[in-house]
Coordinates of C-alpha atoms and ligand atoms in Angstrom, one line a residue:
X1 CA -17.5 -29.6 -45.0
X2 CA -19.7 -26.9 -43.2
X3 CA -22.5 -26.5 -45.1
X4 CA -23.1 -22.8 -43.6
X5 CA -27.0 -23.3 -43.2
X6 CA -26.8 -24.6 -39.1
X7 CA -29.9 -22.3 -37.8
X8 CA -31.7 -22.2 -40.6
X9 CA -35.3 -23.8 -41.2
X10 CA -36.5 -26.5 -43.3
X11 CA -39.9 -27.6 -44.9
X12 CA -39.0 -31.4 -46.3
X13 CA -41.9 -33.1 -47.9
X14 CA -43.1 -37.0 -47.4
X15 CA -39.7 -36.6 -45.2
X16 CA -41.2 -40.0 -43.5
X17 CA -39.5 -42.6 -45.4
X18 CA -37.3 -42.9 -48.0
X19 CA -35.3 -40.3 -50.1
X20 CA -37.7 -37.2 -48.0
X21 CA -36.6 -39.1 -44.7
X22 CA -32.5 -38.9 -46.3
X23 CA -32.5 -35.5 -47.0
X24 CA -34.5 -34.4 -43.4
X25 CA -31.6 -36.4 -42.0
X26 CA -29.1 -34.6 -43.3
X27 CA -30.3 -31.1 -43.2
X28 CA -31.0 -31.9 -40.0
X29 CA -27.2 -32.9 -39.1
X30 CA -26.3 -29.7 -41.1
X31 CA -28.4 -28.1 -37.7
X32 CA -31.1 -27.6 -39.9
X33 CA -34.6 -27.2 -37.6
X34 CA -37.1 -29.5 -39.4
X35 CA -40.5 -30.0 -40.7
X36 CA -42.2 -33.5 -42.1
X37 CA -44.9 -34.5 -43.8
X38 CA -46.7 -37.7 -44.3
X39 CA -50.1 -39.0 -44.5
X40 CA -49.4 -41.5 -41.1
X41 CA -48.7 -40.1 -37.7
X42 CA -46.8 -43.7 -36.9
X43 CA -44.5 -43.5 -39.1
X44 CA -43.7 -39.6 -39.2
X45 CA -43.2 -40.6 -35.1
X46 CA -40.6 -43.0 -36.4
X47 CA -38.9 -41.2 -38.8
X48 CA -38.7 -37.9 -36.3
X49 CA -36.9 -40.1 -34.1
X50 CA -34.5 -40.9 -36.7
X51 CA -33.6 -37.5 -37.4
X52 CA -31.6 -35.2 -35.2
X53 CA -33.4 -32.1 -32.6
X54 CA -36.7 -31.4 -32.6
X55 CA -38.6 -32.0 -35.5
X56 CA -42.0 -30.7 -36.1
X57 CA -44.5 -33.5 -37.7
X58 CA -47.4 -32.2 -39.8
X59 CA -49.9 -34.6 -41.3
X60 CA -50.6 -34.1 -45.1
X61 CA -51.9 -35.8 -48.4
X62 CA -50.2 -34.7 -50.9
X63 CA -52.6 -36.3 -53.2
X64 CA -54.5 -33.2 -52.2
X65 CA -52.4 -30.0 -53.6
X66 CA -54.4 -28.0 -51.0
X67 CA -52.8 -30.2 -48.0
X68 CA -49.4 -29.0 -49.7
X69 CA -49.8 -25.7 -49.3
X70 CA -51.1 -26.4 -45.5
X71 CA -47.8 -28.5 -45.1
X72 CA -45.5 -25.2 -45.8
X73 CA -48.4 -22.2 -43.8
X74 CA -48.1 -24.8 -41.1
X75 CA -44.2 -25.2 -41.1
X76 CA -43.8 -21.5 -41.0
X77 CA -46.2 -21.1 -38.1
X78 CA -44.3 -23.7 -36.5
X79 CA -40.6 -23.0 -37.4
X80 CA -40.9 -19.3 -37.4
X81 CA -40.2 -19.5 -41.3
X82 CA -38.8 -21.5 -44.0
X83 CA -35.1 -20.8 -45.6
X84 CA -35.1 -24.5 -47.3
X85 CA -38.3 -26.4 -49.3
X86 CA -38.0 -29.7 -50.1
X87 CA -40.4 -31.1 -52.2
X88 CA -41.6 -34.1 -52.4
X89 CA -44.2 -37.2 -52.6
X90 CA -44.8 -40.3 -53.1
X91 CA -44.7 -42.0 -56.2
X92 CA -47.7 -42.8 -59.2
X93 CA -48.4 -45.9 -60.0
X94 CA -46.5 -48.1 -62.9
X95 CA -48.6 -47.4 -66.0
X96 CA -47.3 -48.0 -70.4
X97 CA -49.5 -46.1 -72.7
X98 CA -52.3 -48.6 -73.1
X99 CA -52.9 -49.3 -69.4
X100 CA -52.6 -45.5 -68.0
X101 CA -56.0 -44.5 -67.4
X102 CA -57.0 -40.7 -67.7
X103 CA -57.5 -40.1 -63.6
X104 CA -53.8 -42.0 -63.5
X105 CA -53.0 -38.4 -65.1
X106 CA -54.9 -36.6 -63.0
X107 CA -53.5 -37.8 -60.0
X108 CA -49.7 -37.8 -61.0
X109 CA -50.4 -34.0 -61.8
X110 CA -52.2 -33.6 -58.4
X111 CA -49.5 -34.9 -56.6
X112 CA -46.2 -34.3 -58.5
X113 CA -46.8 -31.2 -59.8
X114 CA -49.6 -29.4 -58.3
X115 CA -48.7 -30.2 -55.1
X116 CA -45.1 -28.9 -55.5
X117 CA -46.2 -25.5 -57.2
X118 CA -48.5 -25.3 -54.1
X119 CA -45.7 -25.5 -51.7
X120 CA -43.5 -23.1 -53.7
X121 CA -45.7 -20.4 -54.0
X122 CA -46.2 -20.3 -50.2
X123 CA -42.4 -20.8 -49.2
X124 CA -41.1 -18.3 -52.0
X125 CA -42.2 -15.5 -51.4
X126 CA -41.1 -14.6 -48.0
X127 CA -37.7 -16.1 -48.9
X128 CA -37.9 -13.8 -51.5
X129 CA -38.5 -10.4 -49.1
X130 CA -35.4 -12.0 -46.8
X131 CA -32.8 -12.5 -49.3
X132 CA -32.5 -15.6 -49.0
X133 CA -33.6 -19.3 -49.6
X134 CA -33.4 -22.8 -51.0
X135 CA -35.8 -24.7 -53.1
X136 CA -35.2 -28.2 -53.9
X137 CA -37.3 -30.5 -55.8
X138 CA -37.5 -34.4 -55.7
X139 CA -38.4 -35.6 -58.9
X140 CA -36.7 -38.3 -61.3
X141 CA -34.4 -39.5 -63.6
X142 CA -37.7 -39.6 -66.1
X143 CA -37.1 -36.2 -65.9
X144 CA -34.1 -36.8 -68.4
X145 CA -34.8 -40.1 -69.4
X146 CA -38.9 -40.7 -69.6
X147 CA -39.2 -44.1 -68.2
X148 CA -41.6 -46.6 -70.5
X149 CA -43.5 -48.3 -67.4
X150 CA -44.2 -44.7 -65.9
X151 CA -46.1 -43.1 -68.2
X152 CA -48.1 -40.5 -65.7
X153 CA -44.9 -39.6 -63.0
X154 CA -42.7 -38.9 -66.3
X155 CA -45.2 -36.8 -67.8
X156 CA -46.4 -34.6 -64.7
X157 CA -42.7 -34.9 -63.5
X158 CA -41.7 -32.4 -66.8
X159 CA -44.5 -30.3 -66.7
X160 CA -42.7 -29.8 -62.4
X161 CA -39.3 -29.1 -64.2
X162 CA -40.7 -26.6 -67.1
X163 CA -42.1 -24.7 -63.5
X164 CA -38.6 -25.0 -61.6
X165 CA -36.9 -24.0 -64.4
X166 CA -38.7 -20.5 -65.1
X167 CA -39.7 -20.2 -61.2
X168 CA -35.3 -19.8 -60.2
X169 CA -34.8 -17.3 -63.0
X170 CA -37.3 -15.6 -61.8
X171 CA -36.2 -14.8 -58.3
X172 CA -32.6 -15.4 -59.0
X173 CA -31.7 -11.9 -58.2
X174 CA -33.3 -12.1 -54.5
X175 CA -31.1 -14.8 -53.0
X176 CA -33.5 -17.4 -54.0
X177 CA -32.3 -21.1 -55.6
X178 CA -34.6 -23.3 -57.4
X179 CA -33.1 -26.6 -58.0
X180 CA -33.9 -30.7 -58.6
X181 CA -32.6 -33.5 -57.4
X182 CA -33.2 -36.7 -60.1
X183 CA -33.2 -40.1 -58.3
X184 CA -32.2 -42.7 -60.5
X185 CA -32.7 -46.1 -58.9
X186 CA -31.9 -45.9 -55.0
X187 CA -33.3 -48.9 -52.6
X188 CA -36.3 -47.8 -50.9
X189 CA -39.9 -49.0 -50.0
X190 CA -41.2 -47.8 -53.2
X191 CA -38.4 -49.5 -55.0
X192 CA -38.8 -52.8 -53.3
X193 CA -42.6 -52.6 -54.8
X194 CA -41.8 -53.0 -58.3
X195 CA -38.5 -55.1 -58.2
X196 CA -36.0 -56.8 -56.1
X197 CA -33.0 -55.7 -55.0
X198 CA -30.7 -57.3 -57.4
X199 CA -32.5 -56.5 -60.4
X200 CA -32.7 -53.1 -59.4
X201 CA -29.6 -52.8 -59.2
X202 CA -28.7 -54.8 -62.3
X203 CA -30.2 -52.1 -64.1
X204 CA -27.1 -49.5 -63.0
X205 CA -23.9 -49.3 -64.6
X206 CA -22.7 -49.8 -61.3
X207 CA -24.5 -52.8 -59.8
X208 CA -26.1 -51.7 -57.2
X209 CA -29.0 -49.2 -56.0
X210 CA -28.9 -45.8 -54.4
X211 CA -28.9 -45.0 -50.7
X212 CA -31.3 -42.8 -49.3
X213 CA -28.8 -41.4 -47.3
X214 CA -26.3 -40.6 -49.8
X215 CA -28.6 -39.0 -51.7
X216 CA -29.7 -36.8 -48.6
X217 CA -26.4 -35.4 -48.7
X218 CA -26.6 -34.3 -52.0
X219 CA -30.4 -32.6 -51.4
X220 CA -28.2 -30.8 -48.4
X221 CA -25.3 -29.5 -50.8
X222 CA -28.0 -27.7 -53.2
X223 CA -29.5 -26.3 -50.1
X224 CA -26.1 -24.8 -49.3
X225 CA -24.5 -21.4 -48.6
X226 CA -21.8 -22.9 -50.8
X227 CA -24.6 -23.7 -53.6
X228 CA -25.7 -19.9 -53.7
X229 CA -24.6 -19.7 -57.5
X230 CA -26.6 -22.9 -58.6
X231 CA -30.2 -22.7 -59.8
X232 CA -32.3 -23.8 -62.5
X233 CA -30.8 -27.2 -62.5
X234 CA -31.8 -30.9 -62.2
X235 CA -29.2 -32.9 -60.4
X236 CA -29.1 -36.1 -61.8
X237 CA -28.6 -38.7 -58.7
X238 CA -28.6 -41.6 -60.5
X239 CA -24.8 -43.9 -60.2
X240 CA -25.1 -43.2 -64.1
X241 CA -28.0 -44.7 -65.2
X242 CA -29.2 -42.2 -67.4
X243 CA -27.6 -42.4 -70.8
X244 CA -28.5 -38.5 -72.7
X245 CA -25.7 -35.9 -73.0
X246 CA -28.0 -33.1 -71.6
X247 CA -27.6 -33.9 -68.4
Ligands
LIG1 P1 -41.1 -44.1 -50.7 O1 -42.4 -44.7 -51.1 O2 -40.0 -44.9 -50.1 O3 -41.4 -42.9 -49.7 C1 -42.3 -41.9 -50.0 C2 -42.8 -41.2 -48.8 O4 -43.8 -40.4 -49.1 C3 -43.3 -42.1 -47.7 O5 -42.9 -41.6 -46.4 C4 -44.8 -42.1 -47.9 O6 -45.5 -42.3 -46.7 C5 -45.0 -40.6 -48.3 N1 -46.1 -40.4 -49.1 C6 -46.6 -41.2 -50.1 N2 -47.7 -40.7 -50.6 C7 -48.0 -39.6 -50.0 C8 -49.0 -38.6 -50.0 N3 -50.0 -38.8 -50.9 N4 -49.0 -37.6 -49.1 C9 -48.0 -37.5 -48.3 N5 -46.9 -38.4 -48.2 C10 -47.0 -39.4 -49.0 O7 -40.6 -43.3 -52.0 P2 -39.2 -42.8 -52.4 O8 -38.5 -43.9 -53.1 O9 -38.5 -42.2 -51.3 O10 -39.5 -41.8 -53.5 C11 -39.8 -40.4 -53.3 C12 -40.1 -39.8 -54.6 O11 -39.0 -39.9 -55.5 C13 -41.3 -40.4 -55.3 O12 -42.1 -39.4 -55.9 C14 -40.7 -41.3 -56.3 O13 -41.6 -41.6 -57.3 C15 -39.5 -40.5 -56.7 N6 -38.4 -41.4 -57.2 C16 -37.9 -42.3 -56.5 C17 -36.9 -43.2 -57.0 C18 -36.2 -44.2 -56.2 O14 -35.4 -44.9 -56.8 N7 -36.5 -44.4 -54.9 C19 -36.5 -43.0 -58.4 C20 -37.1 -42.0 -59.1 C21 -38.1 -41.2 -58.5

């Protein structure tokens, strides 16, 4: 299926590994042009060359909210504009309730939240005055489901959502879509940090773990033409892990 957004421009978060790196890829098959960011000019070189055209690098710590909103000025500069945002970062720390430390709070917030709004209030606006655009967050199944051994990333991951949520009704009227995408367990270097491969994916109803790629493809369908009447959302990625009805 066409996705309808060949030409358009894209600002894709810690798109140098993992579920970022997914999603750049497939935007970028959609003929996407593409923006990265990552904190290591190696590996944005080697995920670049994984991705198809040109693809502008930018380095950024996203532990730093002000380096997100750098990321996006900088991917305008260079792209001309933005249509699509990804966001996204990497991951806090495990942490239960008596071994997540008050700066473990701080940092998730940094980074999974403020970060994000960062990035959002930079790209929205001017995809506001065009008409058109696509915002899509990576965030978690903890956003359903808080997970007990990520205290911090569960908590600043719904404060993100409460923002998402009230940010797309917002701008709803201007051509503007304000989605999340929920990972559930999918195999990738943070993933392979706190558990093998088997019992990560022992812990799915069906077996086995995500695939970056796979869930690429599903970032690209909320960045759609075709997803113009979808906002306000959380996707939840997640081979049915999650077990809540409001989903
Ligand atoms: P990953 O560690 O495989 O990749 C993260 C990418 O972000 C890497 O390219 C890394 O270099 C980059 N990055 C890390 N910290 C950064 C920083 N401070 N500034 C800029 N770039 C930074 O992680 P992933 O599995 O792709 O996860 C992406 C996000 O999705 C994370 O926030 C993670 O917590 C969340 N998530 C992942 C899963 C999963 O199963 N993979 C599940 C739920 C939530």
């Amino acid at each position: 299926m066409d996705l309808g957004i060949s030409g358009r421009t894209a600002a894709v978060a810690a798109g140098s590994a993992g579920l970022g790196l997914g999603s750049a890829k497939a935007l970028a098959a959609e003929g996407v042009r593409v923006a990265i960011c990552g904190r290591d000019s190696e590996r944005l070189a080697a995920a670049a060359a994984q991705i198809d055209g040109d693809v502008l690098s930018i380095a950024a710590d996203l532990g730093n909210p002000d380096e997100g909103r750098s990321f996006v000025e900088q991917a305008i500069a260079g792209l001309g504009s933005v249509d699509i945002l990804v966001t996204n970062a990497g991951g806090p720390p495990p942490g239960m309730f008596d071994t997540t430390e008050m700066d473990a709070y701080q940092m998730a917030f940094d980074m999974n939240c403020k970060a994000m709004i960062e990035m959002c209030r930079v790209a929205i606006p001017p995809m506001r005055e065009r008409g058109w655009g696509r915002v899509c967050a990576i965030t978690s199944v903890g956003v359903k489901q808080p997970i007990p051994f990520l205290f911090a990333s569960s908590v600043a991951r719904a404060g993100l959502t409460s923002f998402l949520k009230l940010t797309a009704r917002e701008v709803a009227a201007d051509g503007v879509t304000v989605n999340s995408a929920q990972p559930g367990t999918h195999w990738t270097d943070r993933v392979s940090k706190m558990m093998d491969q088997e019992q990560a994916g022992q812990s799915n109803p069906m077996g086995v773990c995500g695939d970056s790629d796979d869930f690429g493809a599903a970032v690209a369908f909320l960045c759609s033409e075709q997803a113009k009447f979808v906002t306000g959302t959380g996707l939840l990625i997640d081979g049915g892990q999650a077990t809540g009805l409001l989903d």
